[in-house]
Amino acid sequence: MKTILYVKSSDRPPSILKNKGFLRGAHLYGWQVQSVTLPGAKAPELAELVAFWKADAVVCDCGGFSTPPDPRETGDCPAVWISCRPAAKGKKTFTINDDSARTADEAAKELLQTDRTDCAFVHFPRTRAWSKERAARFEQVVRMHGCGFHAFAADDAIDVQAWVRRLRKWIRALPRPCGIFAANDVVSNHVRGICAAENLRIPEDVAIVGVDNDESICEAARPRLSSVLADNERMGFLAARVLAARFRSPRMKPVQRTVPPLMVVRRESTRPRRQTDERIVNALELIREKACEGLRARDVLNALEGSRRKAEMHFREATGHSVLEEIQRVRMERAQELLCDRTRPVKVVAQMCGYASEPAFRRVYCAHYGALPKRR
């Protein structure tokens, strides 16, 4: 049985999902995996770890390291690098990366649909290749649509507190309304906090979208944060497939693979709030919280004052669609997220989204997306 050393820099959701995808592949190929988490930005000394664990191969998730590990440290031990740009490691390495251009495209589409005249990109506080790539493509798309573009750069010379203070001053000077694409969800939450401190309305004054769909951040924030859902689990699984190919063909040429994002998970930070009626706001919150627990349209209408007919008319006038359509929309967004787990059967997804049967779920899904549901 081969022993694979899997090295990562954090236990945040993106890293966990990459590790989960790799472990799924490792189980398929019958490997033993030793996972090592090394917090901090400094690259690990891989040679010592390889020798200690007597590893047959190394897979390194470099997403959190400011300086990628030196590939020469692994010697003759096969290695696959996740979230590590070919430019940083050279074309002679095997790398699996998210598709920065497609990620930026999804963010741009989300923000441009909110009728912004200006858009901005906020880099990760420390210099990262993936942040630069996302910014470059985002600027290209924004300018292509005739919008003004602004960027807040990384600064390796200052601490995070000083970076936040500078970011606050920069956001204060942005033209409004403005759409901000944050390098990831951590940065997105910093932007949200600054907007709240500056009494800027989200999304009316500033619309915000991040990357990774880290629910511990996006769902806890108020307003909740929209985010591009990266296919981190697929990146990990693809790393296992590439490593298996290396074992079969030791002389195979290096490959650099990119994985596109899955979707934008839209939340309040980019969703135009057309209604100001507190009853409608409460109804929308009820739907968001209970839609996947079997909530029915009449349950929502009963919570609104007046007859059901008038309540339905009032809801449609405020939101542009019916109560049932809003329930189905929330369920479909949740279904897309759940289908990302390739080990979860469609029948289970249907139940978790509040449908009494799989056929009923399939009918609604097909009507909504124009295709039958399948695990991604």
Short mmCIF file of C-alpha atoms in Angstrom, two decimals:
data_model
loop_
_atom_site.label_atom_id
_atom_site.label_comp_id
_atom_site.label_asym_id
_atom_site.label_seq_id
_atom_site.Cartn_x
_atom_site.Cartn_y
_atom_site.Cartn_z
CA MET A 1 0.00 0.00 0.00
CA LYS A 2 1.36 3.38 -1.01
CA THR A 3 1.64 6.16 1.57
CA ILE A 4 0.79 9.66 0.36
CA LEU A 5 1.81 12.75 2.32
CA TYR A 6 -0.90 15.44 2.04
CA VAL A 7 0.26 18.88 3.22
CA LYS A 8 -2.05 21.88 3.72
CA SER A 9 -1.74 25.26 5.42
CA SER A 10 -5.12 25.59 7.11
CA ASP A 11 -8.31 23.87 8.20
CA ARG A 12 -10.65 26.44 6.68
CA PRO A 13 -13.50 25.10 4.49
CA PRO A 14 -11.71 25.49 1.10
CA SER A 15 -8.74 23.43 2.33
CA ILE A 16 -11.03 20.89 3.97
CA LEU A 17 -12.95 20.38 0.71
CA LYS A 18 -9.75 19.89 -1.30
CA ASN A 19 -8.59 17.34 1.25
CA LYS A 20 -11.99 15.62 1.13
CA GLY A 21 -11.80 15.31 -2.65
CA PHE A 22 -8.30 13.88 -2.48
CA LEU A 23 -9.25 11.37 0.23
CA ARG A 24 -12.12 10.19 -1.96
CA GLY A 25 -9.66 9.54 -4.77
CA ALA A 26 -7.14 7.93 -2.40
CA HIS A 27 -9.81 5.50 -1.21
CA LEU A 28 -10.56 4.64 -4.83
CA TYR A 29 -6.89 3.84 -5.51
CA GLY A 30 -6.25 2.08 -2.19
CA TRP A 31 -3.71 4.55 -0.79
CA GLN A 32 -2.93 5.38 2.80
CA VAL A 33 -2.94 9.16 3.37
CA GLN A 34 -1.07 11.06 6.06
CA SER A 35 -2.45 14.61 6.29
CA VAL A 36 -0.30 17.33 7.85
CA THR A 37 -1.59 20.83 8.58
CA LEU A 38 1.08 23.52 8.89
CA PRO A 39 -0.50 26.88 9.84
CA GLY A 40 1.25 30.04 8.79
CA ALA A 41 2.46 31.52 5.55
CA LYS A 42 5.95 30.00 5.57
CA ALA A 43 6.47 27.13 3.16
CA PRO A 44 7.11 23.76 4.86
CA GLU A 45 10.36 21.81 4.71
CA LEU A 46 8.99 18.96 2.61
CA ALA A 47 12.16 16.87 2.47
CA GLU A 48 12.07 16.21 6.23
CA LEU A 49 8.36 15.36 6.17
CA VAL A 50 8.77 12.97 3.25
CA ALA A 51 11.61 11.18 5.03
CA PHE A 52 9.76 11.03 8.36
CA TRP A 53 6.60 9.48 6.91
CA LYS A 54 8.45 7.39 4.29
CA ALA A 55 6.03 8.79 1.73
CA ASP A 56 5.73 7.39 -1.78
CA ALA A 57 4.35 10.73 -3.06
CA VAL A 58 3.44 14.23 -1.92
CA VAL A 59 0.34 16.34 -2.56
CA CYS A 60 0.65 19.91 -1.32
CA ASP A 61 -2.19 22.42 -1.07
CA CYS A 62 -0.24 25.66 -1.41
CA GLY A 63 -3.21 28.04 -1.15
CA GLY A 64 -2.16 29.53 2.20
CA PHE A 65 1.59 29.70 1.68
CA SER A 66 3.02 33.09 0.64
CA THR A 67 6.05 31.34 -0.85
CA PRO A 68 5.41 27.95 -2.52
CA PRO A 69 7.56 25.04 -1.33
CA ASP A 70 10.61 24.30 -3.45
CA PRO A 71 9.77 21.35 -5.75
CA ARG A 72 13.38 20.22 -5.58
CA GLU A 73 12.83 19.28 -1.93
CA THR A 74 10.77 16.24 -2.92
CA GLY A 75 13.66 14.82 -4.96
CA ASP A 76 12.55 11.71 -6.85
CA CYS A 77 9.32 11.51 -4.84
CA PRO A 78 6.35 12.28 -7.16
CA ALA A 79 4.51 15.49 -6.23
CA VAL A 80 1.26 17.21 -7.22
CA TRP A 81 0.68 20.84 -6.28
CA ILE A 82 -2.81 22.23 -5.61
CA SER A 83 -3.53 25.97 -5.75
CA CYS A 84 -0.02 26.73 -6.89
CA ARG A 85 0.40 28.64 -10.13
CA PRO A 86 2.69 27.18 -12.84
CA ALA A 87 4.45 30.56 -12.92
CA ALA A 88 5.42 30.04 -9.29
CA LYS A 89 6.69 26.50 -9.74
CA GLY A 90 7.72 26.32 -13.37
CA LYS A 91 6.17 24.41 -16.26
CA LYS A 92 7.88 21.16 -15.22
CA THR A 93 5.51 20.56 -12.33
CA PHE A 94 2.09 18.92 -11.96
CA THR A 95 -0.42 21.52 -10.76
CA ILE A 96 -4.18 21.73 -10.10
CA ASN A 97 -5.62 25.24 -9.85
CA ASP A 98 -8.94 27.00 -9.80
CA ASP A 99 -9.73 28.86 -13.04
CA SER A 100 -9.09 32.48 -12.06
CA ALA A 101 -10.52 33.90 -15.29
CA ARG A 102 -13.79 31.99 -14.99
CA THR A 103 -14.04 32.93 -11.31
CA ALA A 104 -13.64 36.61 -12.17
CA ASP A 105 -16.18 36.28 -14.97
CA GLU A 106 -18.81 34.90 -12.59
CA ALA A 107 -18.18 37.70 -10.10
CA ALA A 108 -18.34 40.33 -12.85
CA LYS A 109 -21.65 38.97 -14.16
CA GLU A 110 -23.13 39.08 -10.67
CA LEU A 111 -22.07 42.68 -10.05
CA LEU A 112 -22.86 44.01 -13.52
CA GLN A 113 -26.44 42.75 -13.16
CA THR A 114 -26.85 45.16 -10.23
CA ASP A 115 -26.46 48.17 -12.57
CA ARG A 116 -23.14 49.46 -11.23
CA THR A 117 -21.33 52.31 -12.99
CA ASP A 118 -18.09 51.51 -11.14
CA CYS A 119 -16.55 48.27 -9.95
CA ALA A 120 -13.56 47.56 -7.74
CA PHE A 121 -11.30 44.70 -6.72
CA VAL A 122 -9.87 44.26 -3.22
CA HIS A 123 -6.76 42.10 -3.18
CA PHE A 124 -5.83 39.65 -0.44
CA PRO A 125 -3.79 41.55 2.22
CA ARG A 126 -0.64 39.63 1.27
CA THR A 127 0.61 39.14 -2.27
CA ARG A 128 -0.92 36.04 -3.87
CA ALA A 129 -0.74 34.96 -7.51
CA TRP A 130 -4.39 33.89 -7.58
CA SER A 131 -5.49 37.31 -6.32
CA LYS A 132 -3.54 39.02 -9.10
CA GLU A 133 -5.04 36.73 -11.74
CA ARG A 134 -8.60 37.35 -10.56
CA ALA A 135 -8.02 41.10 -10.49
CA ALA A 136 -6.56 41.23 -14.01
CA ARG A 137 -9.47 39.37 -15.59
CA PHE A 138 -12.05 41.29 -13.54
CA GLU A 139 -10.59 44.61 -14.70
CA GLN A 140 -10.68 43.45 -18.30
CA VAL A 141 -14.37 42.48 -18.13
CA VAL A 142 -15.43 45.60 -16.21
CA ARG A 143 -13.70 47.95 -18.65
CA MET A 144 -15.18 45.99 -21.56
CA HIS A 145 -18.62 46.97 -20.23
CA GLY A 146 -17.70 50.66 -19.97
CA CYS A 147 -17.52 50.77 -16.17
CA GLY A 148 -14.93 52.54 -14.07
CA PHE A 149 -12.41 50.24 -12.38
CA HIS A 150 -10.63 50.65 -9.03
CA ALA A 151 -8.26 48.34 -7.15
CA PHE A 152 -6.95 48.10 -3.62
CA ALA A 153 -3.56 46.40 -3.70
CA ALA A 154 -1.89 43.98 -1.31
CA ASP A 155 0.83 45.30 0.97
CA ASP A 156 3.29 42.84 2.48
CA ALA A 157 4.97 45.58 4.51
CA ILE A 158 2.08 46.35 6.90
CA ASP A 159 0.05 44.34 9.39
CA VAL A 160 -3.61 43.45 8.89
CA GLN A 161 -4.88 46.23 11.20
CA ALA A 162 -3.05 48.88 9.19
CA TRP A 163 -4.33 47.26 5.98
CA VAL A 164 -7.92 47.52 7.25
CA ARG A 165 -7.45 51.19 8.16
CA ARG A 166 -6.16 51.96 4.67
CA LEU A 167 -8.97 49.91 3.11
CA ARG A 168 -11.55 51.91 5.05
CA LYS A 169 -10.16 55.19 3.74
CA TRP A 170 -10.13 53.79 0.20
CA ILE A 171 -13.74 52.51 0.35
CA ARG A 172 -14.89 55.87 1.72
CA ALA A 173 -13.56 57.55 -1.45
CA LEU A 174 -15.11 55.12 -3.95
CA PRO A 175 -17.82 56.45 -6.29
CA ARG A 176 -21.27 55.06 -5.61
CA PRO A 177 -23.07 52.89 -6.43
CA CYS A 178 -20.10 50.54 -6.69
CA GLY A 179 -19.66 46.79 -6.98
CA ILE A 180 -16.74 45.23 -5.09
CA PHE A 181 -15.21 41.88 -5.97
CA ALA A 182 -13.19 40.70 -2.97
CA ALA A 183 -10.29 38.28 -3.40
CA ASN A 184 -12.01 35.76 -1.12
CA ASP A 185 -14.67 35.58 1.59
CA VAL A 186 -12.31 36.69 4.37
CA VAL A 187 -11.63 39.90 2.46
CA SER A 188 -15.31 40.21 1.57
CA ASN A 189 -16.21 40.21 5.26
CA HIS A 190 -13.67 42.96 5.96
CA VAL A 191 -15.31 45.04 3.22
CA ARG A 192 -18.78 44.40 4.70
CA GLY A 193 -17.64 45.47 8.16
CA ILE A 194 -16.13 48.70 6.83
CA CYS A 195 -19.29 49.50 4.87
CA ALA A 196 -21.34 49.07 8.04
CA ALA A 197 -18.98 51.36 9.97
CA GLU A 198 -19.24 53.97 7.20
CA ASN A 199 -23.06 53.71 7.07
CA LEU A 200 -22.93 52.52 3.47
CA ARG A 201 -25.96 50.49 2.43
CA ILE A 202 -25.40 46.98 1.07
CA PRO A 203 -26.14 46.36 -1.78
CA GLU A 204 -27.65 49.77 -2.65
CA ASP A 205 -24.42 51.76 -2.20
CA VAL A 206 -21.91 48.92 -2.34
CA ALA A 207 -22.59 45.42 -3.70
CA ILE A 208 -20.12 42.76 -2.57
CA VAL A 209 -19.15 39.32 -3.87
CA GLY A 210 -16.34 37.09 -2.61
CA VAL A 211 -14.94 33.65 -3.44
CA ASP A 212 -15.10 30.20 -1.77
CA ASN A 213 -18.63 30.30 -0.30
CA ASP A 214 -17.28 29.80 3.21
CA GLU A 215 -20.61 29.47 5.02
CA SER A 216 -19.04 30.19 8.42
CA ILE A 217 -18.42 33.69 7.02
CA CYS A 218 -21.10 34.23 4.38
CA GLU A 219 -24.08 32.99 6.38
CA ALA A 220 -22.99 34.61 9.66
CA ALA A 221 -22.56 38.07 8.11
CA ARG A 222 -25.37 40.62 8.10
CA PRO A 223 -26.29 41.14 5.38
CA ARG A 224 -25.25 37.69 4.18
CA LEU A 225 -22.50 37.69 1.59
CA SER A 226 -22.72 36.47 -2.01
CA SER A 227 -19.81 34.32 -3.13
CA VAL A 228 -18.42 32.42 -6.10
CA LEU A 229 -18.50 28.73 -5.21
CA ALA A 230 -15.15 27.23 -6.20
CA ASP A 231 -15.09 23.50 -6.96
CA ASN A 232 -12.49 22.78 -4.29
CA GLU A 233 -13.49 19.15 -3.83
CA ARG A 234 -13.00 18.46 -7.52
CA MET A 235 -9.52 20.00 -7.35
CA GLY A 236 -8.56 17.53 -4.64
CA PHE A 237 -10.04 14.58 -6.52
CA LEU A 238 -8.30 15.63 -9.73
CA ALA A 239 -4.99 15.75 -7.83
CA ALA A 240 -5.52 12.09 -6.92
CA ARG A 241 -6.22 11.18 -10.55
CA VAL A 242 -3.09 12.97 -11.76
CA LEU A 243 -1.00 11.26 -9.09
CA ALA A 244 -2.41 7.86 -10.06
CA ALA A 245 -1.44 8.59 -13.68
CA ARG A 246 2.08 9.43 -12.51
CA PHE A 247 2.36 6.10 -10.73
CA ARG A 248 1.24 4.30 -13.90
CA SER A 249 3.55 6.34 -16.18
CA PRO A 250 6.55 7.67 -14.25
CA ARG A 251 7.83 9.47 -17.36
CA MET A 252 4.60 11.26 -18.21
CA LYS A 253 4.92 14.93 -19.15
CA PRO A 254 3.93 17.51 -16.50
CA VAL A 255 0.36 18.77 -16.69
CA GLN A 256 -1.29 21.94 -15.44
CA ARG A 257 -5.04 21.58 -14.91
CA THR A 258 -7.58 24.26 -14.07
CA VAL A 259 -11.01 23.74 -12.51
CA PRO A 260 -13.85 26.22 -13.20
CA PRO A 261 -16.13 27.46 -10.40
CA LEU A 262 -19.54 25.89 -9.90
CA MET A 263 -21.79 28.92 -9.52
CA VAL A 264 -22.43 32.17 -7.67
CA VAL A 265 -24.29 31.64 -4.42
CA ARG A 266 -26.36 34.81 -4.36
CA ARG A 267 -27.21 36.39 -1.03
CA GLU A 268 -28.24 39.83 0.22
CA SER A 269 -24.92 41.56 -0.56
CA THR A 270 -25.73 41.55 -4.30
CA ARG A 271 -29.47 40.91 -4.36
CA PRO A 272 -31.38 44.17 -4.95
CA ARG A 273 -33.80 44.77 -2.11
CA ARG A 274 -36.80 46.25 -3.87
CA GLN A 275 -39.01 46.11 -0.81
CA THR A 276 -38.94 48.22 2.34
CA ASP A 277 -42.10 46.79 3.91
CA GLU A 278 -41.08 45.04 7.13
CA ARG A 279 -43.73 42.35 6.59
CA ILE A 280 -42.20 41.43 3.22
CA VAL A 281 -38.71 41.43 4.71
CA ASN A 282 -39.91 39.07 7.45
CA ALA A 283 -41.63 36.84 4.86
CA LEU A 284 -38.42 36.60 2.83
CA GLU A 285 -36.45 35.73 5.97
CA LEU A 286 -39.01 33.03 6.83
CA ILE A 287 -38.63 31.54 3.36
CA ARG A 288 -34.83 31.64 3.55
CA GLU A 289 -34.82 29.83 6.88
CA LYS A 290 -37.66 27.32 6.34
CA ALA A 291 -37.96 26.73 2.56
CA CYS A 292 -36.05 23.43 2.78
CA GLU A 293 -38.07 22.24 5.77
CA GLY A 294 -41.30 21.73 3.85
CA LEU A 295 -42.52 25.33 4.05
CA ARG A 296 -45.65 25.92 1.93
CA ALA A 297 -46.77 29.10 0.19
CA ARG A 298 -49.89 29.28 2.35
CA ASP A 299 -47.73 29.19 5.50
CA VAL A 300 -46.02 32.37 4.33
CA LEU A 301 -49.26 34.02 3.21
CA ASN A 302 -50.89 33.28 6.55
CA ALA A 303 -48.03 35.14 8.25
CA LEU A 304 -48.88 38.25 6.23
CA GLU A 305 -51.84 40.44 7.18
CA GLY A 306 -55.08 40.39 5.17
CA SER A 307 -56.54 37.82 2.82
CA ARG A 308 -54.29 35.36 1.04
CA ARG A 309 -55.12 36.93 -2.31
CA LYS A 310 -54.15 40.42 -1.16
CA ALA A 311 -51.07 39.10 0.61
CA GLU A 312 -49.95 37.32 -2.59
CA MET A 313 -50.52 40.48 -4.64
CA HIS A 314 -48.59 42.55 -2.12
CA PHE A 315 -45.69 40.07 -2.12
CA ARG A 316 -45.57 39.97 -5.94
CA GLU A 317 -45.67 43.75 -6.17
CA ALA A 318 -42.74 44.07 -3.73
CA THR A 319 -40.53 41.27 -5.10
CA GLY A 320 -41.58 40.77 -8.72
CA HIS A 321 -42.58 37.12 -8.25
CA SER A 322 -44.90 34.86 -6.26
CA VAL A 323 -44.33 33.34 -2.83
CA LEU A 324 -44.07 29.86 -4.34
CA GLU A 325 -41.49 31.04 -6.88
CA GLU A 326 -39.38 32.49 -4.05
CA ILE A 327 -39.60 29.21 -2.12
CA GLN A 328 -38.56 27.24 -5.21
CA ARG A 329 -35.70 29.68 -5.90
CA VAL A 330 -34.26 29.23 -2.40
CA ARG A 331 -34.64 25.44 -2.67
CA MET A 332 -32.90 25.34 -6.05
CA GLU A 333 -29.94 27.36 -4.78
CA ARG A 334 -29.60 24.92 -1.90
CA ALA A 335 -29.90 21.97 -4.29
CA GLN A 336 -26.99 23.29 -6.37
CA GLU A 337 -24.80 23.42 -3.28
CA LEU A 338 -25.81 19.95 -2.10
CA LEU A 339 -25.23 18.37 -5.52
CA CYS A 340 -21.57 19.42 -5.29
CA ASP A 341 -21.08 16.48 -2.91
CA ARG A 342 -20.76 13.62 -5.37
CA THR A 343 -21.35 11.04 -2.63
CA ARG A 344 -24.87 12.34 -1.89
CA PRO A 345 -27.69 10.65 -3.90
CA VAL A 346 -30.19 12.87 -5.71
CA LYS A 347 -32.97 11.33 -3.61
CA VAL A 348 -31.29 12.58 -0.44
CA VAL A 349 -30.82 16.04 -1.98
CA ALA A 350 -34.55 16.13 -2.77
CA GLN A 351 -35.40 15.35 0.86
CA MET A 352 -32.92 17.91 2.20
CA CYS A 353 -34.50 20.57 -0.04
CA GLY A 354 -37.99 19.93 1.34
CA TYR A 355 -39.52 17.80 -1.43
CA ALA A 356 -41.76 14.86 -0.59
CA SER A 357 -40.44 12.79 -3.51
CA GLU A 358 -37.54 12.64 -5.93
CA PRO A 359 -39.80 12.94 -9.04
CA ALA A 360 -41.30 16.18 -7.68
CA PHE A 361 -37.80 17.55 -7.09
CA ARG A 362 -36.67 16.54 -10.58
CA ARG A 363 -39.66 18.28 -12.20
CA VAL A 364 -38.99 21.57 -10.42
CA TYR A 365 -35.24 21.35 -11.01
CA CYS A 366 -35.69 20.67 -14.72
CA ALA A 367 -38.14 23.57 -15.07
CA HIS A 368 -35.74 25.89 -13.23
CA TYR A 369 -32.43 24.93 -14.88
CA GLY A 370 -33.54 23.25 -18.10
CA ALA A 371 -31.73 20.02 -17.23
CA LEU A 372 -32.12 17.05 -14.89
CA PRO A 373 -30.27 17.20 -11.55
CA LYS A 374 -26.99 15.34 -11.33
CA ARG A 375 -24.13 15.23 -8.88
CA ARG A 376 -21.41 17.66 -10.00
#
